[in-house]
Coordinates of C-alpha atoms and ligand atoms in Angstrom, one line a residue:
M4 CA 41.5 -6.5 -16.0
T5 CA 44.6 -8.7 -16.4
T6 CA 45.1 -10.2 -19.8
M7 CA 44.0 -13.8 -20.1
Q8 CA 46.4 -16.7 -20.6
T9 CA 44.7 -18.1 -23.7
S10 CA 47.3 -20.7 -24.6
R11 CA 44.6 -23.4 -25.3
P12 CA 41.5 -21.5 -26.5
T13 CA 38.6 -23.8 -26.9
K14 CA 36.5 -21.0 -28.4
P15 CA 37.3 -17.6 -29.8
A16 CA 37.2 -15.0 -27.0
T17 CA 33.9 -13.1 -27.6
T18 CA 34.5 -10.5 -25.0
A19 CA 35.6 -7.0 -25.9
G20 CA 38.9 -5.4 -25.2
G21 CA 40.6 -8.4 -23.5
R22 CA 37.8 -8.6 -20.8
A23 CA 36.7 -12.0 -19.5
F24 CA 33.2 -13.1 -18.8
N25 CA 33.2 -12.4 -15.1
F26 CA 31.2 -15.0 -13.2
G27 CA 32.5 -13.6 -9.9
A28 CA 30.1 -13.5 -7.0
G29 CA 31.0 -9.9 -6.0
P30 CA 32.4 -7.5 -6.6
S31 CA 31.1 -8.4 -10.0
V32 CA 30.7 -7.4 -13.6
L33 CA 29.4 -3.9 -14.6
P34 CA 27.9 -3.1 -18.0
E35 CA 30.4 -1.9 -20.6
E36 CA 28.6 1.3 -21.2
V37 CA 28.6 2.0 -17.4
I38 CA 32.3 1.5 -17.2
K39 CA 32.9 3.8 -20.2
Q40 CA 30.8 6.5 -18.6
I41 CA 32.8 6.1 -15.4
Q42 CA 36.1 6.4 -17.3
Q43 CA 34.9 9.8 -18.6
D44 CA 33.5 11.0 -15.4
I45 CA 36.6 10.2 -13.4
W46 CA 38.4 12.7 -15.5
N47 CA 35.8 15.5 -15.7
Y48 CA 32.3 15.1 -14.3
A49 CA 29.7 16.8 -16.5
G50 CA 32.0 19.7 -17.3
A51 CA 32.6 20.4 -13.6
G52 CA 36.4 20.7 -14.2
M53 CA 37.0 17.9 -11.8
G54 CA 36.3 14.2 -11.7
I55 CA 33.6 12.3 -9.8
L56 CA 36.2 11.0 -7.3
E57 CA 37.0 14.6 -6.4
L58 CA 33.6 16.2 -6.2
S59 CA 32.2 17.6 -3.0
H60 CA 29.4 15.6 -1.5
R61 CA 27.7 19.0 -0.7
G62 CA 28.0 20.5 -4.2
K63 CA 25.3 20.8 -6.9
H64 CA 26.6 18.0 -9.0
Y65 CA 26.3 15.5 -6.1
D66 CA 22.9 17.0 -5.2
Q67 CA 21.7 16.0 -8.6
I68 CA 23.3 12.5 -8.4
V69 CA 21.4 11.9 -5.0
A70 CA 18.1 13.2 -6.4
D71 CA 18.4 11.1 -9.6
V72 CA 19.4 7.8 -7.9
D73 CA 16.5 8.1 -5.5
C74 CA 14.0 8.9 -8.3
D75 CA 15.3 6.2 -10.7
L76 CA 15.4 3.4 -8.1
R77 CA 11.9 4.4 -6.9
E78 CA 10.7 4.1 -10.5
I79 CA 12.4 0.8 -11.2
G80 CA 11.3 -0.9 -8.0
S81 CA 7.9 0.8 -7.8
I82 CA 9.0 1.9 -4.3
P83 CA 6.1 3.5 -2.5
A84 CA 6.4 7.0 -0.9
N85 CA 6.3 5.6 2.6
Y86 CA 9.7 3.9 2.1
K87 CA 13.1 5.6 2.2
I88 CA 16.2 4.5 0.2
L89 CA 19.2 4.9 2.4
F90 CA 22.9 4.4 1.5
M91 CA 25.1 3.4 4.4
T92 CA 28.5 1.7 4.7
G93 CA 29.6 -1.5 6.3
G94 CA 28.0 -3.8 3.7
A95 CA 25.3 -6.3 4.2
T96 CA 27.4 -7.8 6.9
G97 CA 27.2 -4.5 8.8
Q98 CA 23.4 -4.7 8.8
N99 CA 23.7 -8.0 10.7
W100 CA 23.9 -5.9 13.9
L101 CA 22.4 -2.6 12.7
V102 CA 19.0 -4.4 12.2
P103 CA 18.7 -5.6 15.8
A104 CA 20.4 -2.4 17.1
N105 CA 17.6 -0.4 15.5
L106 CA 14.7 -2.7 15.4
L107 CA 14.8 -5.2 18.2
P108 CA 12.9 -3.9 21.2
I109 CA 14.2 -4.4 24.7
G110 CA 13.2 -7.9 25.7
G111 CA 11.9 -8.6 22.1
T112 CA 12.6 -11.6 19.9
G113 CA 13.9 -11.5 16.4
D114 CA 13.1 -14.5 14.2
Y115 CA 15.6 -15.8 11.6
I116 CA 15.2 -18.1 8.7
V117 CA 18.6 -19.6 8.1
T118 CA 19.1 -20.6 4.5
G119 CA 22.9 -20.3 4.1
Y120 CA 26.2 -18.9 5.1
W121 CA 25.2 -15.2 5.2
A122 CA 22.0 -16.0 7.2
E123 CA 24.1 -17.9 9.7
G124 CA 26.3 -14.8 10.0
S125 CA 23.2 -12.6 10.5
V126 CA 22.2 -14.9 13.5
K127 CA 25.6 -14.9 15.0
D128 CA 26.0 -11.1 14.9
A129 CA 22.5 -10.5 16.2
Q130 CA 23.1 -12.9 19.1
Q131 CA 26.3 -11.2 19.9
Y132 CA 24.7 -7.8 19.7
C133 CA 22.0 -8.9 22.1
Q134 CA 24.4 -10.3 24.6
G135 CA 26.3 -7.1 24.8
A136 CA 23.6 -4.4 24.4
N137 CA 20.1 -5.9 24.7
P138 CA 20.5 -8.9 27.0
T139 CA 16.8 -9.4 27.6
A140 CA 16.2 -9.7 23.9
S141 CA 16.5 -13.0 22.1
I142 CA 17.2 -14.4 18.6
H143 CA 15.0 -17.3 17.5
V144 CA 16.0 -19.6 14.6
A145 CA 12.6 -20.3 13.0
A146 CA 13.9 -22.6 10.3
N147 CA 17.3 -23.9 9.2
S148 CA 18.2 -25.7 6.0
A149 CA 21.7 -26.7 7.3
D150 CA 20.4 -30.3 7.7
Q151 CA 20.7 -30.7 3.9
K152 CA 23.7 -28.4 3.4
H153 CA 21.4 -25.4 2.6
S154 CA 20.3 -27.0 -0.7
Y155 CA 16.6 -26.0 -0.2
I156 CA 14.4 -23.2 1.1
P157 CA 12.3 -24.3 4.1
S158 CA 8.5 -24.6 3.7
D159 CA 5.9 -22.9 5.9
E160 CA 5.4 -26.2 7.7
Q161 CA 9.2 -26.4 8.5
T162 CA 9.2 -22.9 9.9
K163 CA 8.3 -22.4 13.6
Y164 CA 8.0 -18.8 14.6
S165 CA 8.4 -17.5 18.1
A166 CA 5.2 -16.3 19.9
K167 CA 5.6 -12.7 18.9
P168 CA 8.5 -11.9 16.7
A169 CA 9.5 -8.2 16.4
Y170 CA 10.6 -9.1 12.8
V171 CA 11.4 -12.0 10.6
H172 CA 14.8 -12.0 8.9
M173 CA 15.4 -13.8 5.6
T174 CA 17.9 -14.0 2.8
S175 CA 16.3 -13.8 -0.6
S176 CA 19.1 -15.4 -2.6
N177 CA 21.8 -17.5 -1.0
T178 CA 24.9 -16.5 -2.9
I179 CA 27.1 -19.3 -1.7
Y180 CA 24.7 -22.3 -1.8
G181 CA 22.7 -21.1 -4.9
T182 CA 19.2 -21.2 -3.6
Q183 CA 16.6 -18.5 -3.8
W184 CA 13.0 -17.8 -2.6
R185 CA 11.2 -18.3 -5.9
G186 CA 7.6 -17.2 -6.1
R187 CA 7.0 -17.3 -2.4
L188 CA 8.0 -15.6 0.8
P189 CA 8.0 -16.6 4.5
N190 CA 4.5 -16.5 5.9
A191 CA 5.5 -14.2 8.8
P192 CA 3.1 -13.8 11.7
A193 CA 0.9 -10.7 11.4
G194 CA 2.7 -7.5 12.5
A195 CA 6.2 -8.9 12.1
P196 CA 7.9 -7.1 9.2
L197 CA 10.0 -9.1 6.8
I198 CA 13.7 -8.0 6.9
C199 CA 15.5 -9.2 3.8
D200 CA 19.1 -9.5 3.0
A201 CA 18.7 -9.0 -0.8
S202 CA 22.4 -8.5 -1.6
S203 CA 22.4 -11.1 -4.3
D204 CA 19.1 -10.5 -6.2
I205 CA 18.0 -7.0 -5.6
F206 CA 16.2 -5.6 -8.7
S207 CA 17.0 -8.7 -10.8
E208 CA 13.3 -9.2 -11.5
P209 CA 10.0 -7.5 -10.5
I210 CA 9.6 -7.2 -6.7
D211 CA 6.7 -6.1 -4.5
I212 CA 8.5 -3.9 -2.0
T213 CA 5.3 -3.6 0.2
K214 CA 5.8 -7.2 1.3
F215 CA 8.9 -6.1 3.2
G216 CA 9.8 -3.8 6.1
V217 CA 13.4 -3.6 5.1
L218 CA 15.5 -4.8 2.1
Y219 CA 19.2 -4.3 2.4
G220 CA 22.4 -5.4 0.7
G221 CA 25.8 -4.4 -0.6
A222 CA 25.6 -2.6 -4.0
Q223 CA 28.5 -4.6 -5.5
K224 CA 26.5 -7.5 -6.9
N225 CA 23.4 -6.2 -8.8
L226 CA 23.6 -2.4 -8.4
G227 CA 27.1 -1.2 -8.8
T228 CA 30.3 -1.5 -6.9
T229 CA 31.6 -1.8 -3.4
G230 CA 31.3 0.9 -0.7
A231 CA 27.6 1.6 -0.7
T232 CA 25.0 -0.5 1.3
F233 CA 21.4 0.1 0.2
V234 CA 18.7 0.0 2.8
I235 CA 15.1 0.3 1.6
I236 CA 13.0 0.8 4.7
R237 CA 9.5 1.6 5.6
D238 CA 9.0 4.9 7.4
D239 CA 7.3 3.5 10.5
L240 CA 10.3 1.3 11.1
I241 CA 12.7 4.2 10.9
E242 CA 10.4 6.0 13.4
M243 CA 10.3 3.1 15.9
G244 CA 14.1 2.6 15.8
H245 CA 16.0 2.9 19.0
K246 CA 17.2 6.5 19.8
H247 CA 19.8 5.5 22.4
I248 CA 22.4 4.2 19.9
P249 CA 25.1 6.4 18.2
R250 CA 23.8 8.6 15.4
M251 CA 25.7 6.9 12.7
T252 CA 24.0 3.6 13.5
Q253 CA 20.5 5.0 13.4
Y254 CA 18.5 4.6 10.2
R255 CA 16.8 7.9 10.9
T256 CA 20.1 9.8 10.6
Y257 CA 20.4 8.7 7.0
A258 CA 16.7 9.2 6.2
K259 CA 16.9 12.8 7.5
D260 CA 20.0 13.8 5.7
E261 CA 19.8 12.2 2.2
S262 CA 22.3 9.5 3.3
R263 CA 25.0 12.1 3.8
P264 CA 25.2 12.9 7.5
N265 CA 29.0 12.6 7.0
T266 CA 31.1 12.0 3.9
P267 CA 29.2 9.3 2.1
P268 CA 30.7 6.6 -0.3
H269 CA 29.8 9.0 -3.1
F270 CA 31.6 7.2 -5.9
A271 CA 29.7 4.0 -5.1
I272 CA 26.4 5.8 -4.9
Y273 CA 27.1 7.5 -8.2
T274 CA 27.7 4.1 -9.7
V275 CA 24.4 2.8 -8.3
G276 CA 22.9 5.9 -10.1
L277 CA 24.5 4.7 -13.4
M278 CA 23.2 1.2 -12.9
A279 CA 19.7 2.5 -12.2
K280 CA 19.7 4.4 -15.5
W281 CA 21.1 1.3 -17.2
I282 CA 18.3 -0.9 -15.8
K283 CA 15.7 1.6 -17.0
K284 CA 17.3 1.5 -20.4
Q285 CA 17.0 -2.3 -20.5
G286 CA 13.3 -1.9 -20.1
G287 CA 12.9 -2.1 -16.3
L288 CA 12.6 -5.1 -14.1
A289 CA 10.1 -7.0 -16.1
K290 CA 12.4 -7.0 -19.1
L291 CA 15.5 -7.6 -17.0
G292 CA 13.8 -10.4 -15.1
Q293 CA 13.2 -12.1 -18.4
I294 CA 16.8 -11.7 -19.5
N295 CA 18.0 -13.0 -16.2
R296 CA 15.7 -16.1 -16.3
D297 CA 16.9 -16.8 -19.8
K298 CA 20.6 -16.5 -18.8
A299 CA 20.1 -18.9 -15.9
G300 CA 17.9 -21.1 -18.0
V301 CA 20.5 -22.0 -20.6
I302 CA 23.0 -23.0 -17.9
Y303 CA 20.6 -25.1 -15.8
K304 CA 19.5 -26.8 -19.0
A305 CA 23.1 -27.7 -20.0
L306 CA 23.5 -29.1 -16.5
D307 CA 20.2 -31.0 -16.5
D308 CA 20.8 -32.4 -20.0
N309 CA 24.0 -33.9 -18.6
Q310 CA 22.8 -35.0 -15.2
G311 CA 24.9 -38.2 -15.3
F312 CA 28.0 -36.0 -15.2
W313 CA 27.1 -32.8 -13.3
L314 CA 25.6 -32.4 -9.9
S315 CA 23.6 -29.2 -9.1
H316 CA 23.7 -28.3 -5.4
A317 CA 20.3 -26.6 -5.1
R318 CA 17.0 -28.4 -5.1
E319 CA 15.4 -27.7 -8.5
A320 CA 12.4 -25.7 -7.2
D321 CA 14.7 -23.5 -5.1
R322 CA 17.4 -22.8 -7.7
S323 CA 18.8 -19.2 -7.7
L324 CA 18.7 -17.3 -11.0
M325 CA 21.7 -15.3 -9.7
N326 CA 24.1 -17.9 -8.4
I327 CA 24.4 -21.4 -10.0
T328 CA 26.3 -24.0 -8.0
F329 CA 27.4 -27.2 -9.5
R330 CA 30.2 -29.7 -9.6
A331 CA 31.4 -32.8 -11.5
K332 CA 30.2 -36.1 -10.0
G333 CA 33.6 -37.4 -10.9
G334 CA 35.4 -35.3 -8.2
D335 CA 37.5 -32.2 -7.6
A336 CA 40.1 -32.9 -10.2
L337 CA 37.4 -32.7 -12.9
D338 CA 36.2 -29.4 -11.4
E339 CA 39.7 -28.0 -11.6
K340 CA 40.1 -29.2 -15.2
F341 CA 36.8 -27.6 -16.1
M342 CA 37.7 -24.3 -14.6
T343 CA 41.1 -24.3 -16.4
E344 CA 39.4 -24.9 -19.7
A345 CA 36.7 -22.3 -19.0
K346 CA 39.3 -19.7 -18.2
A347 CA 41.0 -20.4 -21.5
A348 CA 37.6 -19.7 -23.1
S349 CA 37.4 -16.3 -21.2
C350 CA 35.1 -17.6 -18.5
D351 CA 36.6 -16.4 -15.2
G352 CA 35.5 -16.3 -11.5
L353 CA 33.8 -19.7 -11.5
K354 CA 35.5 -21.1 -8.4
G355 CA 32.9 -22.0 -5.8
H356 CA 33.0 -20.8 -2.2
R357 CA 35.0 -23.0 0.1
A358 CA 31.8 -24.0 1.9
T359 CA 30.5 -25.8 -1.2
G360 CA 33.5 -26.5 -3.4
G361 CA 32.9 -27.0 -7.1
M362 CA 31.8 -24.2 -9.3
R363 CA 29.6 -21.2 -9.0
A364 CA 28.4 -19.1 -11.9
S365 CA 27.1 -15.7 -10.8
L366 CA 24.8 -14.1 -13.3
Y367 CA 24.0 -10.7 -11.9
N368 CA 22.1 -8.0 -13.8
A369 CA 25.1 -6.7 -15.8
F370 CA 26.3 -10.2 -16.8
P371 CA 26.0 -10.5 -20.6
A372 CA 23.8 -13.2 -22.1
E373 CA 26.6 -14.3 -24.5
G374 CA 28.6 -15.3 -21.5
A375 CA 25.9 -17.6 -20.3
D376 CA 25.7 -19.2 -23.7
V377 CA 29.5 -19.7 -23.8
L378 CA 29.4 -21.4 -20.4
A379 CA 26.5 -23.6 -21.3
D380 CA 28.4 -24.8 -24.3
L381 CA 31.5 -25.5 -22.2
I382 CA 29.3 -27.5 -19.7
R383 CA 28.0 -29.7 -22.5
D384 CA 31.3 -30.2 -24.3
F385 CA 33.1 -31.0 -21.1
A386 CA 30.6 -33.6 -20.0
Q387 CA 30.7 -35.2 -23.5
K388 CA 34.5 -35.3 -23.6
N389 CA 35.0 -36.4 -20.0
G390 CA 31.9 -38.4 -19.2
Ligands
PLP13 C1 27.7 -10.8 -0.6 C2 26.7 -11.1 0.4 C3 26.8 -10.6 1.7 C4 28.0 -9.9 2.2 O1 27.9 -8.6 1.7 P1 29.0 -7.5 2.2 O2 28.5 -6.3 1.5 O3 30.3 -7.9 1.7 O4 28.9 -7.4 3.6 C5 25.8 -10.8 2.6 N1 24.7 -11.5 2.2 C6 24.5 -12.0 1.0 C7 23.2 -12.7 0.6 C8 25.5 -11.8 0.0 O5 25.3 -12.2 -1.2

């Protein structure tokens, strides 16, 4: 972490060791105790005489890491025995084509609910995959919130499914626009499994895995660092997956071989393991969900208390707990000024995506509650001083 330029501190830096409050959307903040563990393990992993980065992915230390991460994630997410937890590479973006490559039958239709930037990418890649490799298949956009700049989650009435979708694809939290499916899910036609890009909110609160056929995402937001893509998938979907595609693109390859058919991103998977143990230590998802609701709550309250000054992008009922998007009503110059002052107060990574402008505060699992309090104070103070 580079040292902060704190020439004009508005508040004493409350972070430890020169570290900023990292509101970045991903890669994102890790818990301090996880980082300290990694520091040790990079030098000498559990007395192995070599560091985690250097350990064989076939040795007994890595065997234990694989067993633990599976067991701990199952426990945290109450993941039933008929689901596998796979680790792949290529990120959530790679799943854009791996999902149809595995799960879209010849001549079948995949339905997509488009709620933001990443969902648009999922449609594009699925279409492109079909054109090249499964030309009788089709991609159907069942709903699209682009008409209002993806500021809301479509209702059941606004969603028109195809006659017989092979699956329904959704994005649980829209990292760039700051909306999230809260307390409801798409009412997919019977027999169509829900496939969810859960990159931005996996294991941020209790979840009923049985409502989904597949949940996937990059680990670098809520579950660790870059390099590992988690895929939580029901056994029957692994089974029905196409067999005519290369081995490294088939889910069954990873299911059969503990996600190590070749050299896996073992450092990233090890980090997921540390995050899983950390989540357990926090008291599991019920407790973590409460903490995450509180963190988002203080910031939304600061914005709502100053509605004359700040504009929240997401419709209130669909606000994400993970990514808060907002901007000053007075224009871009105020946004810039706010971010400069926030940075001086150790709040970094607030710049919004170029699709939305303004600010985005990402509050993933490891983001500390004090950081949310500091930002909420800044939001209030800034509105009072500049309003
Ligand atoms: C970050 C993100 C992605 C992209 O993930 P990669 O792992 O970088 O491919 C996709 N979808 C959502 C919802 C995201 O938040």
